[in-house]
Amino acid sequence: MILKDKFYTIKSFQFKENELLAEITLNPNDSIFEGHFPNNPITPGVVQLEIVKELLSLHYNKKVCLKSISSCKYLAILNPEKSPIVLIRISINQVEDDIRTTITFTSENTTFTKVNAFYYN
């Protein structure tokens, strides 16, 4: 895991009724924000996708890989200074080795990201 405990830390992590819920705290001082962007940190979309992959790998206790994305919408800017605590909700429908997911990143009343993606393990 390349981002866990450096870029973000996990505050809570639970799975119930085919849904993985993770509350994370973003680190606004991470070096990623030096380039994205100085004095106006924005969490890159690819980093958000990596966080999901890491959370799924943690849940399954083995490496999970992104297979495809059927839709991905970035609805609001995820600034770690304004929204350091983020709830990630991952609905999971697994068929054999394919993991079909519906993912949202939210904080308070803001939805930042919605993704429908397929992973395999």
PDB file of C-alpha atoms in Angstrom:
ATOM      1  CA  MET A   1       0.000   0.000   0.000  1.00  0.00           C
ATOM      2  CA  ILE A   2       1.597   3.200  -1.152  1.00  0.00           C
ATOM      3  CA  LEU A   3      -0.754   5.819   0.335  1.00  0.00           C
ATOM      4  CA  LYS A   4      -2.061   4.319   3.581  1.00  0.00           C
ATOM      5  CA  ASP A   5      -0.563   5.869   6.717  1.00  0.00           C
ATOM      6  CA  LYS A   6       1.206   8.529   4.652  1.00  0.00           C
ATOM      7  CA  PHE A   7      -1.378  10.258   2.469  1.00  0.00           C
ATOM      8  CA  TYR A   8      -4.333   9.107   4.583  1.00  0.00           C
ATOM      9  CA  THR A   9      -5.084   7.255   7.787  1.00  0.00           C
ATOM     10  CA  ILE A  10      -8.087   5.087   8.490  1.00  0.00           C
ATOM     11  CA  LYS A  11     -10.345   6.295  11.318  1.00  0.00           C
ATOM     12  CA  SER A  12     -12.933   3.527  10.920  1.00  0.00           C
ATOM     13  CA  PHE A  13     -13.316   0.538   8.631  1.00  0.00           C
ATOM     14  CA  GLN A  14     -16.304  -1.792   8.571  1.00  0.00           C
ATOM     15  CA  PHE A  15     -18.128  -4.144   6.246  1.00  0.00           C
ATOM     16  CA  LYS A  16     -21.798  -4.952   6.518  1.00  0.00           C
ATOM     17  CA  GLU A  17     -24.504  -6.000   4.092  1.00  0.00           C
ATOM     18  CA  ASN A  18     -22.272  -5.889   0.975  1.00  0.00           C
ATOM     19  CA  GLU A  19     -21.032  -2.407   1.809  1.00  0.00           C
ATOM     20  CA  LEU A  20     -17.592  -1.318   2.891  1.00  0.00           C
ATOM     21  CA  LEU A  21     -17.533   1.924   4.891  1.00  0.00           C
ATOM     22  CA  ALA A  22     -14.238   3.651   5.561  1.00  0.00           C
ATOM     23  CA  GLU A  23     -13.756   6.974   7.256  1.00  0.00           C
ATOM     24  CA  ILE A  24     -10.326   8.373   6.475  1.00  0.00           C
ATOM     25  CA  THR A  25      -8.323  11.441   7.383  1.00  0.00           C
ATOM     26  CA  LEU A  26      -6.342  13.063   4.579  1.00  0.00           C
ATOM     27  CA  ASN A  27      -2.878  14.477   5.245  1.00  0.00           C
ATOM     28  CA  PRO A  28      -2.801  18.006   3.748  1.00  0.00           C
ATOM     29  CA  ASN A  29       0.988  18.097   4.213  1.00  0.00           C
ATOM     30  CA  ASP A  30       1.691  15.146   1.922  1.00  0.00           C
ATOM     31  CA  SER A  31       4.178  15.832  -0.892  1.00  0.00           C
ATOM     32  CA  ILE A  32       1.503  15.085  -3.521  1.00  0.00           C
ATOM     33  CA  PHE A  33      -0.038  18.455  -2.743  1.00  0.00           C
ATOM     34  CA  GLU A  34       3.202  20.297  -3.505  1.00  0.00           C
ATOM     35  CA  GLY A  35       2.454  19.723  -7.170  1.00  0.00           C
ATOM     36  CA  HIS A  36      -1.322  19.490  -6.970  1.00  0.00           C
ATOM     37  CA  PHE A  37      -1.428  22.462  -6.123  1.00  0.00           C
ATOM     38  CA  PRO A  38       0.715  24.721  -3.914  1.00  0.00           C
ATOM     39  CA  ASN A  39      -1.436  26.784  -1.513  1.00  0.00           C
ATOM     40  CA  ASN A  40      -4.586  25.168  -2.965  1.00  0.00           C
ATOM     41  CA  PRO A  41      -4.380  21.409  -2.350  1.00  0.00           C
ATOM     42  CA  ILE A  42      -6.647  19.248  -4.484  1.00  0.00           C
ATOM     43  CA  THR A  43      -6.818  15.479  -4.078  1.00  0.00           C
ATOM     44  CA  PRO A  44      -6.136  14.028  -7.543  1.00  0.00           C
ATOM     45  CA  GLY A  45      -8.716  11.644  -8.993  1.00  0.00           C
ATOM     46  CA  VAL A  46      -6.113   8.953  -9.583  1.00  0.00           C
ATOM     47  CA  VAL A  47      -5.185   9.150  -5.900  1.00  0.00           C
ATOM     48  CA  GLN A  48      -8.831   8.678  -4.925  1.00  0.00           C
ATOM     49  CA  LEU A  49      -8.951   5.554  -7.114  1.00  0.00           C
ATOM     50  CA  GLU A  50      -5.752   4.255  -5.471  1.00  0.00           C
ATOM     51  CA  ILE A  51      -7.317   4.754  -2.023  1.00  0.00           C
ATOM     52  CA  VAL A  52     -10.290   2.615  -3.083  1.00  0.00           C
ATOM     53  CA  LYS A  53      -7.965  -0.093  -4.404  1.00  0.00           C
ATOM     54  CA  GLU A  54      -6.048  -0.084  -1.116  1.00  0.00           C
ATOM     55  CA  LEU A  55      -9.242  -0.285   0.947  1.00  0.00           C
ATOM     56  CA  LEU A  56     -10.522  -3.197  -1.131  1.00  0.00           C
ATOM     57  CA  SER A  57      -7.147  -4.946  -0.810  1.00  0.00           C
ATOM     58  CA  LEU A  58      -7.305  -4.464   2.951  1.00  0.00           C
ATOM     59  CA  HIS A  59     -10.842  -5.873   3.050  1.00  0.00           C
ATOM     60  CA  TYR A  60      -9.985  -8.942   0.954  1.00  0.00           C
ATOM     61  CA  ASN A  61      -6.562  -9.320   2.610  1.00  0.00           C
ATOM     62  CA  LYS A  62      -4.880  -9.613  -0.796  1.00  0.00           C
ATOM     63  CA  LYS A  63      -3.971  -7.391  -3.695  1.00  0.00           C
ATOM     64  CA  VAL A  64      -6.934  -6.124  -5.708  1.00  0.00           C
ATOM     65  CA  CYS A  65      -6.495  -4.577  -9.161  1.00  0.00           C
ATOM     66  CA  LEU A  66      -8.675  -2.160 -11.094  1.00  0.00           C
ATOM     67  CA  LYS A  67     -10.122  -3.855 -14.173  1.00  0.00           C
ATOM     68  CA  SER A  68     -12.351  -1.155 -15.681  1.00  0.00           C
ATOM     69  CA  ILE A  69     -14.399   1.938 -14.900  1.00  0.00           C
ATOM     70  CA  SER A  70     -17.892   2.235 -16.345  1.00  0.00           C
ATOM     71  CA  SER A  71     -18.473   5.754 -14.982  1.00  0.00           C
ATOM     72  CA  CYS A  72     -16.490   8.257 -12.956  1.00  0.00           C
ATOM     73  CA  LYS A  73     -17.728  11.676 -11.921  1.00  0.00           C
ATOM     74  CA  TYR A  74     -15.788  14.239  -9.933  1.00  0.00           C
ATOM     75  CA  LEU A  75     -18.533  16.477  -8.551  1.00  0.00           C
ATOM     76  CA  ALA A  76     -16.604  18.736  -6.174  1.00  0.00           C
ATOM     77  CA  ILE A  77     -13.009  19.568  -5.352  1.00  0.00           C
ATOM     78  CA  LEU A  78     -11.665  17.466  -2.493  1.00  0.00           C
ATOM     79  CA  ASN A  79      -9.432  19.887  -0.603  1.00  0.00           C
ATOM     80  CA  PRO A  80      -7.841  18.187   2.449  1.00  0.00           C
ATOM     81  CA  GLU A  81      -7.647  21.482   4.335  1.00  0.00           C
ATOM     82  CA  LYS A  82     -11.388  22.117   4.017  1.00  0.00           C
ATOM     83  CA  SER A  83     -12.522  18.471   4.222  1.00  0.00           C
ATOM     84  CA  PRO A  84      -9.839  16.447   6.002  1.00  0.00           C
ATOM     85  CA  ILE A  85     -12.234  13.668   7.039  1.00  0.00           C
ATOM     86  CA  VAL A  86     -13.861  11.748   4.199  1.00  0.00           C
ATOM     87  CA  LEU A  87     -16.364   8.901   4.219  1.00  0.00           C
ATOM     88  CA  ILE A  88     -15.834   6.370   1.462  1.00  0.00           C
ATOM     89  CA  ARG A  89     -18.779   4.083   0.775  1.00  0.00           C
ATOM     90  CA  ILE A  90     -18.113   1.072  -1.462  1.00  0.00           C
ATOM     91  CA  SER A  91     -21.065  -1.117  -2.423  1.00  0.00           C
ATOM     92  CA  ILE A  92     -19.765  -4.526  -3.458  1.00  0.00           C
ATOM     93  CA  ASN A  93     -21.322  -7.135  -5.718  1.00  0.00           C
ATOM     94  CA  GLN A  94     -18.882  -9.989  -6.254  1.00  0.00           C
ATOM     95  CA  VAL A  95     -19.326 -12.574  -8.992  1.00  0.00           C
ATOM     96  CA  GLU A  96     -16.478 -15.109  -8.960  1.00  0.00           C
ATOM     97  CA  ASP A  97     -13.242 -13.076  -9.276  1.00  0.00           C
ATOM     98  CA  ASP A  98     -14.963  -9.897 -10.493  1.00  0.00           C
ATOM     99  CA  ILE A  99     -15.770  -7.278  -7.880  1.00  0.00           C
ATOM    100  CA  ARG A 100     -18.369  -4.795  -9.101  1.00  0.00           C
ATOM    101  CA  THR A 101     -18.369  -1.604  -7.048  1.00  0.00           C
ATOM    102  CA  THR A 102     -20.289   1.618  -6.641  1.00  0.00           C
ATOM    103  CA  ILE A 103     -18.140   4.145  -4.816  1.00  0.00           C
ATOM    104  CA  THR A 104     -18.809   7.548  -3.273  1.00  0.00           C
ATOM    105  CA  PHE A 105     -16.519   9.980  -1.470  1.00  0.00           C
ATOM    106  CA  THR A 106     -18.440  12.333   0.838  1.00  0.00           C
ATOM    107  CA  SER A 107     -17.884  14.740   3.703  1.00  0.00           C
ATOM    108  CA  GLU A 108     -20.741  16.336   5.594  1.00  0.00           C
ATOM    109  CA  ASN A 109     -23.197  17.464   2.882  1.00  0.00           C
ATOM    110  CA  THR A 110     -20.793  17.293  -0.065  1.00  0.00           C
ATOM    111  CA  THR A 111     -20.372  14.416  -2.503  1.00  0.00           C
ATOM    112  CA  PHE A 112     -16.972  14.666  -4.150  1.00  0.00           C
ATOM    113  CA  THR A 113     -16.774  11.579  -6.300  1.00  0.00           C
ATOM    114  CA  LYS A 114     -19.011   8.842  -7.711  1.00  0.00           C
ATOM    115  CA  VAL A 115     -17.504   5.847  -9.463  1.00  0.00           C
ATOM    116  CA  ASN A 116     -18.754   2.563 -10.866  1.00  0.00           C
ATOM    117  CA  ALA A 117     -15.805   0.239 -11.348  1.00  0.00           C
ATOM    118  CA  PHE A 118     -14.811  -3.398 -11.690  1.00  0.00           C
ATOM    119  CA  TYR A 119     -11.877  -4.885  -9.803  1.00  0.00           C
ATOM    120  CA  TYR A 120     -10.418  -8.371  -9.703  1.00  0.00           C
ATOM    121  CA  ASN A 121      -8.527 -10.217  -7.025  1.00  0.00           C
TER     122      ASN A 121
END
